[in-house]
Short mmCIF file of C-alpha atoms and ligand atoms in Angstrom, two decimals:
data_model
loop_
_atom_site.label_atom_id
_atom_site.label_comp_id
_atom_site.label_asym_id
_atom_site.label_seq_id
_atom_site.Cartn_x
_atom_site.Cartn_y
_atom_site.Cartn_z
CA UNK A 31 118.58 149.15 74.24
CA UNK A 32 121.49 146.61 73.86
CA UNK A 33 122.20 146.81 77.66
CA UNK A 34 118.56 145.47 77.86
CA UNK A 35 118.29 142.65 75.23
CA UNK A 36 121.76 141.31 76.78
CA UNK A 37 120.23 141.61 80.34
CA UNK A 38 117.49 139.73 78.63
CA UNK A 39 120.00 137.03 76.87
CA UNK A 40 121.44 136.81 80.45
CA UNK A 41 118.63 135.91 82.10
CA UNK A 42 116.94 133.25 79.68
CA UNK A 43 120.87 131.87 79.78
CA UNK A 44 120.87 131.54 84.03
CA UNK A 45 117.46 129.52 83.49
CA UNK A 46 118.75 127.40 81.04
CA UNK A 47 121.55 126.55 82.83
CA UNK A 48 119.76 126.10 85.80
CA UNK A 49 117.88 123.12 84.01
CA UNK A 50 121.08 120.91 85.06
CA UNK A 51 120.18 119.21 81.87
CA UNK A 52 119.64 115.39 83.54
CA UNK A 53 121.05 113.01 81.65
CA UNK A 54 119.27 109.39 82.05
CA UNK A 55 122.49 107.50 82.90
CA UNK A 56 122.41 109.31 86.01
CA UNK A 57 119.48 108.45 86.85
CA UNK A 58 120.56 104.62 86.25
CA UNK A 59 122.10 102.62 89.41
CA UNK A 60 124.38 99.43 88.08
CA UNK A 61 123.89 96.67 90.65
CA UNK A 62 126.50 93.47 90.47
CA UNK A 63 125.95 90.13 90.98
CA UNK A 64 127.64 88.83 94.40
CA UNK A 65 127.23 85.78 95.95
CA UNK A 66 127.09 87.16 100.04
CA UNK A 67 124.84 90.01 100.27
CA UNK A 68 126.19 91.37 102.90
CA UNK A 69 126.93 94.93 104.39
CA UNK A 70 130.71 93.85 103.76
CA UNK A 71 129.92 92.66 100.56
CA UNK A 72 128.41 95.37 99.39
CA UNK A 73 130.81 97.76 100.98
CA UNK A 74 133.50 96.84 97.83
CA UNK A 75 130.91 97.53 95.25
CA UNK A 76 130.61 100.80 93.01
CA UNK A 77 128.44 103.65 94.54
CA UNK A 78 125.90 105.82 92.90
CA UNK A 79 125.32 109.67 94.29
CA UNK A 80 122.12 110.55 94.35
CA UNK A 81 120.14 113.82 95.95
CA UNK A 82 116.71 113.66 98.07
CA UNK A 83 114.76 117.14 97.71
CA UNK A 84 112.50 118.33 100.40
CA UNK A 85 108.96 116.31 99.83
CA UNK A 86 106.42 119.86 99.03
CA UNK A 87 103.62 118.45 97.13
CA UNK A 88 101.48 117.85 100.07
CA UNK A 89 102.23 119.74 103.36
CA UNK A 90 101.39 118.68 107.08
CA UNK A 91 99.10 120.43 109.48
CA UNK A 92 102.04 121.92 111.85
CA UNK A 93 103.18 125.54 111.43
CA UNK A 94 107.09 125.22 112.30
CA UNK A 95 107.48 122.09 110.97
CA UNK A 96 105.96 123.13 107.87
CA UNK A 97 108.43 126.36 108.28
CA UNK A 98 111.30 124.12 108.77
CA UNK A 99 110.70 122.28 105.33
CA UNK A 100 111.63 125.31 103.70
CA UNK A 101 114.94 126.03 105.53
CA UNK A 102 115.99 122.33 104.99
CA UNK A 103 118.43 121.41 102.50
CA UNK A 104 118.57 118.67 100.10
CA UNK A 105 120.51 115.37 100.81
CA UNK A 106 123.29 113.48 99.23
CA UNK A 107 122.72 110.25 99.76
CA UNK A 108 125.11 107.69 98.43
CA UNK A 109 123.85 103.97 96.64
CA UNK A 110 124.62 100.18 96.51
CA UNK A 111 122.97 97.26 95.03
CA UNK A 112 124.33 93.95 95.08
CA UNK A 113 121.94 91.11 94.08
CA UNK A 114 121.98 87.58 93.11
CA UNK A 115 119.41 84.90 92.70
CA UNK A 116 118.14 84.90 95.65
CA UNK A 117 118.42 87.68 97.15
CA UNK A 118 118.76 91.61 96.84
CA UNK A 119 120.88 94.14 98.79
CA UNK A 120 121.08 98.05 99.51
CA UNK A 121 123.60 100.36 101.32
CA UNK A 122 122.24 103.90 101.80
CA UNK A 123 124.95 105.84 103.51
CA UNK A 124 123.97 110.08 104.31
CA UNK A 125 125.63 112.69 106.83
CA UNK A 126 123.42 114.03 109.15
CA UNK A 127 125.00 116.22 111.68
CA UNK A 128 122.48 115.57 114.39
CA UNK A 129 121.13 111.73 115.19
CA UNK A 130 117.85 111.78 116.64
CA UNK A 131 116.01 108.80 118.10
CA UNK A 132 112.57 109.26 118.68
CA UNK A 133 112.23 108.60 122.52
CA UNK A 134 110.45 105.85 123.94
CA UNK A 135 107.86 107.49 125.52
CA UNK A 136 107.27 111.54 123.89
CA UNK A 137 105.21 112.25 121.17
CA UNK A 138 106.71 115.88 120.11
CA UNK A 139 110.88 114.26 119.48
CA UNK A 140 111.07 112.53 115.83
CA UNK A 141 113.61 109.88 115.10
CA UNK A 142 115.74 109.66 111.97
CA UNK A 143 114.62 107.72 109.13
CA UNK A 144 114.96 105.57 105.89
CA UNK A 145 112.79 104.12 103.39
CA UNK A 146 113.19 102.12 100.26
CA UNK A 147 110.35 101.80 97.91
CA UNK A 148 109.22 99.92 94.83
CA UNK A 149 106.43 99.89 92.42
CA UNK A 150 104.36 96.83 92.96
CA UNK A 151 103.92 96.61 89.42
CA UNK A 152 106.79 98.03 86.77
CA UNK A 153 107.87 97.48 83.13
CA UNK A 154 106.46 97.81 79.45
CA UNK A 155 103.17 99.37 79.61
CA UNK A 156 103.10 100.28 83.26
CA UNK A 157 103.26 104.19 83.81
CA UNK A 158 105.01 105.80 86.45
CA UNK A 159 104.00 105.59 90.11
CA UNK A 160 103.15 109.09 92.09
CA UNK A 161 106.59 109.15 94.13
CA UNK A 162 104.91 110.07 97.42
CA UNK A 163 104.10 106.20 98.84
CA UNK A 164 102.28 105.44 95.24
CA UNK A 165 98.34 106.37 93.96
CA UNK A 166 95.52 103.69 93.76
CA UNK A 167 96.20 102.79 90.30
CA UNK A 168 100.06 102.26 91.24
CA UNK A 169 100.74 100.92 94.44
CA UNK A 170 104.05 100.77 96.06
CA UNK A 171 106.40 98.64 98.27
CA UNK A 172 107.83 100.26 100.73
CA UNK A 173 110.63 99.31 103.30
CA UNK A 174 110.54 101.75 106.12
CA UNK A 175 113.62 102.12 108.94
CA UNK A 176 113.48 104.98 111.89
CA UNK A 177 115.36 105.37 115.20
CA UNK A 178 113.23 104.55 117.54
CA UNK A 179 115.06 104.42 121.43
CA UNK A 180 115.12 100.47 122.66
CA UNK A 181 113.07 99.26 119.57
CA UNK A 182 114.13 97.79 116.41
CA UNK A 183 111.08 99.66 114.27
CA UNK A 184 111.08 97.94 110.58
CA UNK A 185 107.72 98.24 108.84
CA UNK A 186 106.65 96.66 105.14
CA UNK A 187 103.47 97.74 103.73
CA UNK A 188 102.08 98.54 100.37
CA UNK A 189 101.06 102.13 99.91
CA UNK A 190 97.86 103.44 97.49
CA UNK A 191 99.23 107.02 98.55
CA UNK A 192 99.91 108.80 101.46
CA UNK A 193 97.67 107.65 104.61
CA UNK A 194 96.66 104.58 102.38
CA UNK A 195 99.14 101.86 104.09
CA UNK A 196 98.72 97.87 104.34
CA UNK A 197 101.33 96.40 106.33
CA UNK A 198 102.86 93.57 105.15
CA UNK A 199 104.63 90.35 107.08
CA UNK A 200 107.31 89.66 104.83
CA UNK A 201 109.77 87.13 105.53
CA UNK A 202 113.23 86.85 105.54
CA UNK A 203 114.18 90.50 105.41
CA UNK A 204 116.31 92.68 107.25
CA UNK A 205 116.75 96.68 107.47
CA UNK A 206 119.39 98.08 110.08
CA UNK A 207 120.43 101.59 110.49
CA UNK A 208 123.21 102.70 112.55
CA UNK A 209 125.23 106.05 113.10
CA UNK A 210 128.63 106.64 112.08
CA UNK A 211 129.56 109.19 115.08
CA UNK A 212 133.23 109.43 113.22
CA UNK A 213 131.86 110.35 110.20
CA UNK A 214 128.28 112.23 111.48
CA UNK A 215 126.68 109.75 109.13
CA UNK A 216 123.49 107.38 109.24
CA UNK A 217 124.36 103.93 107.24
CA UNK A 218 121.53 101.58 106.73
CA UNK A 219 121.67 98.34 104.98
CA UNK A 220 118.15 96.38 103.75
CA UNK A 221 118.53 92.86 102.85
CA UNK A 222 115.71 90.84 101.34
CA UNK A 223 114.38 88.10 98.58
CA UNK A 224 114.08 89.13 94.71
CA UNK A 225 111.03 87.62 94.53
CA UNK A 226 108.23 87.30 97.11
CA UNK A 227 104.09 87.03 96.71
CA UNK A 228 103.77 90.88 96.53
CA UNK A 229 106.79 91.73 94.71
CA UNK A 230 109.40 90.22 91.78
CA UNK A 231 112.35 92.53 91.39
CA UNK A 232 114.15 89.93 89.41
CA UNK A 233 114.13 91.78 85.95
CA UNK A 234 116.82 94.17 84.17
CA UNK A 235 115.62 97.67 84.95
CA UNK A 236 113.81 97.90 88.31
CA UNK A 237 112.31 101.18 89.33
CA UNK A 238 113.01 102.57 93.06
CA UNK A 239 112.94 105.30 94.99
CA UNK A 240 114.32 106.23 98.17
CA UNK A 241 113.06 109.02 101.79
CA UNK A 242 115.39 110.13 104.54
CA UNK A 243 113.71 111.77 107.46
CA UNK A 244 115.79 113.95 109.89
CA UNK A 245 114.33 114.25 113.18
CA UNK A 246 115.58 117.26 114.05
CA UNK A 247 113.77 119.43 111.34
CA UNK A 248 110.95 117.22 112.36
CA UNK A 249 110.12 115.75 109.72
CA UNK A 250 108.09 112.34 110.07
CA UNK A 251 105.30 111.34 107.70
CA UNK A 252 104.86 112.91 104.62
CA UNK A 253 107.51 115.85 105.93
CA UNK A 254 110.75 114.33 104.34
CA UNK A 255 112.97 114.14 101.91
CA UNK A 256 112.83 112.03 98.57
CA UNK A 257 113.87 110.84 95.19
CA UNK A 258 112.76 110.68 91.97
CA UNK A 259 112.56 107.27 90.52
CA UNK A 260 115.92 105.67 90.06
CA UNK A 261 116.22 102.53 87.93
CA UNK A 262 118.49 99.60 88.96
CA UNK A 263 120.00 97.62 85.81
CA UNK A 264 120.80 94.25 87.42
CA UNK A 265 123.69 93.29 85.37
CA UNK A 266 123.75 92.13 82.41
CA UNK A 267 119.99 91.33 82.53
CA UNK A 268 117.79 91.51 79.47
CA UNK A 269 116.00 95.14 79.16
CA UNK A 270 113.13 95.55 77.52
CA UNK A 271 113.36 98.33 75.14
CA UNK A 272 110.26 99.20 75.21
CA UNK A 273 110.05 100.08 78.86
CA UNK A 274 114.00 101.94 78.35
CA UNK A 275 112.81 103.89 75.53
CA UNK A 276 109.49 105.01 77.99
CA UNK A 277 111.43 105.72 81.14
CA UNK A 278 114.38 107.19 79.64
CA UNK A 279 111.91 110.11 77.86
CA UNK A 280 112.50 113.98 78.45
CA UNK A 281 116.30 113.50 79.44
CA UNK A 282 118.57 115.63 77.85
CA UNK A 283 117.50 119.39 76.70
CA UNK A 284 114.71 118.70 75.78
CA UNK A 285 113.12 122.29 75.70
CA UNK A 286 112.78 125.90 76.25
CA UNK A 287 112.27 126.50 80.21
CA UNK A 288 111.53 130.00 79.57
CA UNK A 289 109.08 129.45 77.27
CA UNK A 290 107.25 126.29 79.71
CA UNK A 291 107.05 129.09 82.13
CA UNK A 292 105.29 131.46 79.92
CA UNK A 293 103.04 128.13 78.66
CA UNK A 294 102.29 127.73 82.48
CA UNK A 295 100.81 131.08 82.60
CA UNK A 296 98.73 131.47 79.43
CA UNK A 297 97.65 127.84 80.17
CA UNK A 298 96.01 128.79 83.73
CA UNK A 299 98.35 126.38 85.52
CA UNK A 300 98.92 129.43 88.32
CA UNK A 301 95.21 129.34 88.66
CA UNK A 302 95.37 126.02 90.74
CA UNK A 303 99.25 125.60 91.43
CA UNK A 304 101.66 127.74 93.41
CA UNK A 305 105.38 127.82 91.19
CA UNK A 306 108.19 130.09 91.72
CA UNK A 307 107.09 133.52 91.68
CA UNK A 308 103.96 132.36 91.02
CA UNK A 309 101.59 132.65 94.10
CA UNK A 310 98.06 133.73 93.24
CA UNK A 311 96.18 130.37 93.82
CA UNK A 312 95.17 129.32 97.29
CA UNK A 313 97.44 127.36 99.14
CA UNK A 314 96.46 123.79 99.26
CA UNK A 315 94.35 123.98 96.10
CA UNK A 316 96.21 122.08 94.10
CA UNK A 317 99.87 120.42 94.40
CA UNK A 318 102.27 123.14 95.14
CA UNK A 319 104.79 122.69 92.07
CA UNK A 320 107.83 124.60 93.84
CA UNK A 321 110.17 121.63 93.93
CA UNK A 322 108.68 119.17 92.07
CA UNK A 323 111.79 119.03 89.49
CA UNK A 324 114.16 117.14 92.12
CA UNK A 325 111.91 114.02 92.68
CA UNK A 326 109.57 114.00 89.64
CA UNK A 327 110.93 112.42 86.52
CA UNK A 328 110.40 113.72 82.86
CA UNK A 329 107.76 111.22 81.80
CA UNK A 330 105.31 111.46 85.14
CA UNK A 331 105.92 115.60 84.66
CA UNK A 332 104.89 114.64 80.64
CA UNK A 333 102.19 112.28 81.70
CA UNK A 334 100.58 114.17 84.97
CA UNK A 335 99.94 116.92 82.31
CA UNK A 336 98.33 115.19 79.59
CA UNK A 337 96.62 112.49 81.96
CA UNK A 338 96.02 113.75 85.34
CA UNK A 339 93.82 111.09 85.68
CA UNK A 340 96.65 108.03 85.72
CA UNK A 341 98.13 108.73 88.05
CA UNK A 342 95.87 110.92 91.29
CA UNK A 343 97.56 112.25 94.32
CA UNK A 344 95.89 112.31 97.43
CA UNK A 345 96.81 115.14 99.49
CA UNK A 346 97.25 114.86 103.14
CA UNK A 347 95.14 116.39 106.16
CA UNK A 348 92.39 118.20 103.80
CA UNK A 349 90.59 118.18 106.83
CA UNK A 350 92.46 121.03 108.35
CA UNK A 351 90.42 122.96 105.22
CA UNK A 352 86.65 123.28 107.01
CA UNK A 353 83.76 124.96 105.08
CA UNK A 354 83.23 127.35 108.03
CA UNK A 355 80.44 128.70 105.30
CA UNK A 356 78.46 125.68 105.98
CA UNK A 357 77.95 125.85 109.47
CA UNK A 358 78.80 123.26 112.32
CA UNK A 359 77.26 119.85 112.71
CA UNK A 360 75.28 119.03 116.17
CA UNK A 361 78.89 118.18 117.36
CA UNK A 362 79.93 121.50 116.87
CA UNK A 363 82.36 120.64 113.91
CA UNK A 364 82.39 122.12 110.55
CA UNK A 365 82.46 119.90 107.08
CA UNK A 366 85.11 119.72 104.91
CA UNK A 367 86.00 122.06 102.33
CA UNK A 368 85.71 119.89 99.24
CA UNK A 369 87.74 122.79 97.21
CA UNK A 370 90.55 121.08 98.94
CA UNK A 371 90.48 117.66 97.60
CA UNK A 372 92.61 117.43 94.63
CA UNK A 373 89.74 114.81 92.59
CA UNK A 374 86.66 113.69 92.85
CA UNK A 375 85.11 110.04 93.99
CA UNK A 376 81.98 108.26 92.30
CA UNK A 377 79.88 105.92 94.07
CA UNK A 378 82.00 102.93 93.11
CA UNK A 379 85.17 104.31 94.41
CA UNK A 380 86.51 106.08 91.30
CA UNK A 381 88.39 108.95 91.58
CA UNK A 382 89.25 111.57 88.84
CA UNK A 383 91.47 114.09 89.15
CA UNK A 384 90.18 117.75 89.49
CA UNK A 385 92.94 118.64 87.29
CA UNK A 386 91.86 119.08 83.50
CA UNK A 387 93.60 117.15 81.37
CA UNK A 388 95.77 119.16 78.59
CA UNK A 389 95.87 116.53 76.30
CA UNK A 390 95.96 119.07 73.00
CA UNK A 391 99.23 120.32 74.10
CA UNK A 392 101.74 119.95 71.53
CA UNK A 393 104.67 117.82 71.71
CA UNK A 394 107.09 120.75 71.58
CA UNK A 395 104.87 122.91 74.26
CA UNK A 396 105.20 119.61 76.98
CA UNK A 397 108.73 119.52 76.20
CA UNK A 398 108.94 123.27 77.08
CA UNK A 399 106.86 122.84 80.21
CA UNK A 400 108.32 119.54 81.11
CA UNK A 401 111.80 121.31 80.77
CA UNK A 402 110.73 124.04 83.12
CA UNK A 403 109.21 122.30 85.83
CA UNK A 404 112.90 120.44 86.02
CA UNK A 405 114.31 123.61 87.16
CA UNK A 406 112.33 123.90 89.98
CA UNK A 407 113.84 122.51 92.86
C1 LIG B 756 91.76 123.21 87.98
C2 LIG B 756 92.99 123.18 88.73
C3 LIG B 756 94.26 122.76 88.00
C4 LIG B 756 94.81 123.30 86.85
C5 LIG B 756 94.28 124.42 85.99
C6 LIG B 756 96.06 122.58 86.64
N1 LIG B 756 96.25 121.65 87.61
FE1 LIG B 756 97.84 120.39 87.83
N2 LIG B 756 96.94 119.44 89.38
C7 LIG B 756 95.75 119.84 89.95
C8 LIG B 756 95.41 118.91 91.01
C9 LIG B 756 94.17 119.00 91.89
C10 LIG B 756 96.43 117.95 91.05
C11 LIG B 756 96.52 116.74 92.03
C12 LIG B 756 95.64 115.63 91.58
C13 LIG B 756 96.28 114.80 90.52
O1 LIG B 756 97.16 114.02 90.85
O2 LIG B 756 95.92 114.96 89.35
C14 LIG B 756 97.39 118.31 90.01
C15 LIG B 756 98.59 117.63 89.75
C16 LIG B 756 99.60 118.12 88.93
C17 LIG B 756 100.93 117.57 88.82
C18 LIG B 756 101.51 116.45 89.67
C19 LIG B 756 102.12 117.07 90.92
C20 LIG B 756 102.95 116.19 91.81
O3 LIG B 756 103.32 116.68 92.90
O4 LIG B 756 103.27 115.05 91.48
C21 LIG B 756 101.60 118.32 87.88
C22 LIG B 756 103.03 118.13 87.43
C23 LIG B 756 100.68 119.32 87.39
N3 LIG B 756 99.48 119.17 88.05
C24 LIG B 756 100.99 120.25 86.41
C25 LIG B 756 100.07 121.15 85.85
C26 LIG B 756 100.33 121.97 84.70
C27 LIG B 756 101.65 122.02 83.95
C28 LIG B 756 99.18 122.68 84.44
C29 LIG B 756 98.90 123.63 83.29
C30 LIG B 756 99.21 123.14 81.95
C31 LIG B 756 98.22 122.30 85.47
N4 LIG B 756 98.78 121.36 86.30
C32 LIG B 756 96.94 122.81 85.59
C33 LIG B 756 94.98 120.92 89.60
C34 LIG B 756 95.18 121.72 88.48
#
């Protein structure tokens, strides 16, 4: 009987530990006011470590790279921000063992890859955007690099989720990437105003987040890796407290992982969503919550749960999921399954999440479940 309970105390103790108990600061990047935003420049500057997990909410439609997703391994990626009033700078220096450019002319070879990418819209009263390129209630910027053989390939657009894109023509920017062969690294540098028409990052706490694509586990699209939401403090800039005291929820211990798992069960959650050891639901059904800890933060985990309909992820390719029940149309195709889109659209374009919200969750219970889902990386 003792040998069991401590076996017992043991195992609630690895979880716990597991939670790597985040702490907000490092979550936090200090930028400094220079006057040449340069690569140089910024090269003198203080850098911030920060780790992209593998991207697993919404998967693509190809069997090995979907296989190769699993095998891959997070990356270290390592920060700088210089700004003044003009203008804003980031380094983004990772190894990568192999460089890939994507070839000129095939379609099957994937380049290596960078994007930066910024809510449209931040600060008090604006909730969290769905890390993966943004939802239709929060659009993002993003600032996309890739090695691309005899091209320089720089794309703006905003983003209202994945396959939702509107390029932008923005002026005056710059992104470069080049490899490091000394130190097997990629080292890209994006240069461009504080302030344009579709985007003012000239306040004290600015929300970003960051995707690194290897080509050689062939990633490209949504298959990458990513960030949670960092926040850049520019200086000594004003921040509002309001909007710290909102972003800067759940760090910390904030609950009993053990018991968020057990809350996940009796609450149905492992009816729709795949977690862990849990695998009953159909794959696809719902966001697979397997990694979400690395590049979720504690508020949109809080907030996805009580208001799924905020913030509504579109999944990728749900038309790989046919309704072969239905029968094929005169063209010999089959319709969608709609079991496989994650909300539901009204005439007017509104779409609500098929997820229920669990609003009547108590405080303690979201800090449990928001606790667990951290492990899970
Ligand atoms: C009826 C099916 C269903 C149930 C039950 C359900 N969910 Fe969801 N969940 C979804 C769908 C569909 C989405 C994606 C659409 C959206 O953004 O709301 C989602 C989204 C999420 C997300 C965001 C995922 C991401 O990758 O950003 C989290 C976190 C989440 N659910 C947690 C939970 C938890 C915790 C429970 C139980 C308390 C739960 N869900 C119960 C269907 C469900």
């Amino acid at each position: 009987m003792k040998k069991a309970l401590s076996l017992l105390a043991l195992s609630t103790l690895v979880i716990s530990s597991n939670a790597g108990v985040d702490k907000f600061e490092d979550d936090v990047i200090e930028a400094k006011q220079i006057a040449n935003i340069s690569e140089e420049g910024l090269s003198s500057l203080p850098t911030k470590k920060i780790t992209l997990y593998q991207q697993y909410t919404v998967a693509l439609n190809d069997a090995n790279a979907k296989k190769l997703v699993e095998e891959q391994k997070p990356v270290e990626a390592e920060v700088t921000v210089g700004y003044n009033q003009k203008e804003i700078g980031i380094l983004i220096k990772w190894k990568d063992e192999t460089k890939s450019v994507q070839p000129a002319m095939t379609t099957n070879k994937y380049g290596d890859g960078v994007s930066v990418q910024f809510p449209v819209k931040y600060g008090k009263g604006t909730t969290l955007a769905y890390i993966g390129m943004g939802d239709s209630k929060h659009p993002v910027m993003t600032y996309l690099k890739k090695a691309v053989e005899g091209k320089d390939y720089q794309k703006a657009f905003i983003a209202e989720g994945f396959g939702s894109l509107t390029e932008i023509q923005e002026k005056g920017y710059t992104f470069t990437m080049k490899y490091d062969d000394a130190n097997k690294q990629w080292i890209a540098f994006i240069k461009k105003p504080i302030k344009t028409p579709d985007l003012n990052l000239a306040s004290g706490m600015v929300p970003v987040s960051f995707a690194i694509w290897d080509g050689n586990s062939l990633n490209r699209d949504g298959n990458k890796v990513i960030s949670n939401w960092k926040f850049i403090k520019m200086g000594n800039a004003k921040v509002d407290p309001n909007y710290l005291k909102y972003i800067s929820w759940g760090y910390g211990e904030i609950g009993n992982p053990a018991r968020g798992k057990e809350l996940m069960i009796q609450n149905g959650c492992n009816g729709c969503h795949r977690f862990a050891d849990q695998t009953a639901a159909p794959e696809g059904l719902a966001p697979n919550l397997s990694k979400i800890g690395g590049y979720s933060n504690p508020i949109y985990l809080k907030e996805s749960i009580v208001n799924p309909n905020d913030v509504v992820i579109r999944n990728l390719n749900i038309n790989r999921h046919y309704n072969k029940a239905a029968g094929p149309d005169k063209n010999g195709a089959y319709p969608n399954n709609d079991m496989y889109t994650w909300y539901i659209k009204d005439d007017k374009g509104n779409i609500t999440s098929k997820m229920p919200p669990y609003a009547h969750l108590s405080e303690q219970d979201l800090k449990d479940i928001v606790a667990y889902l951290k492990t899970l990386k």
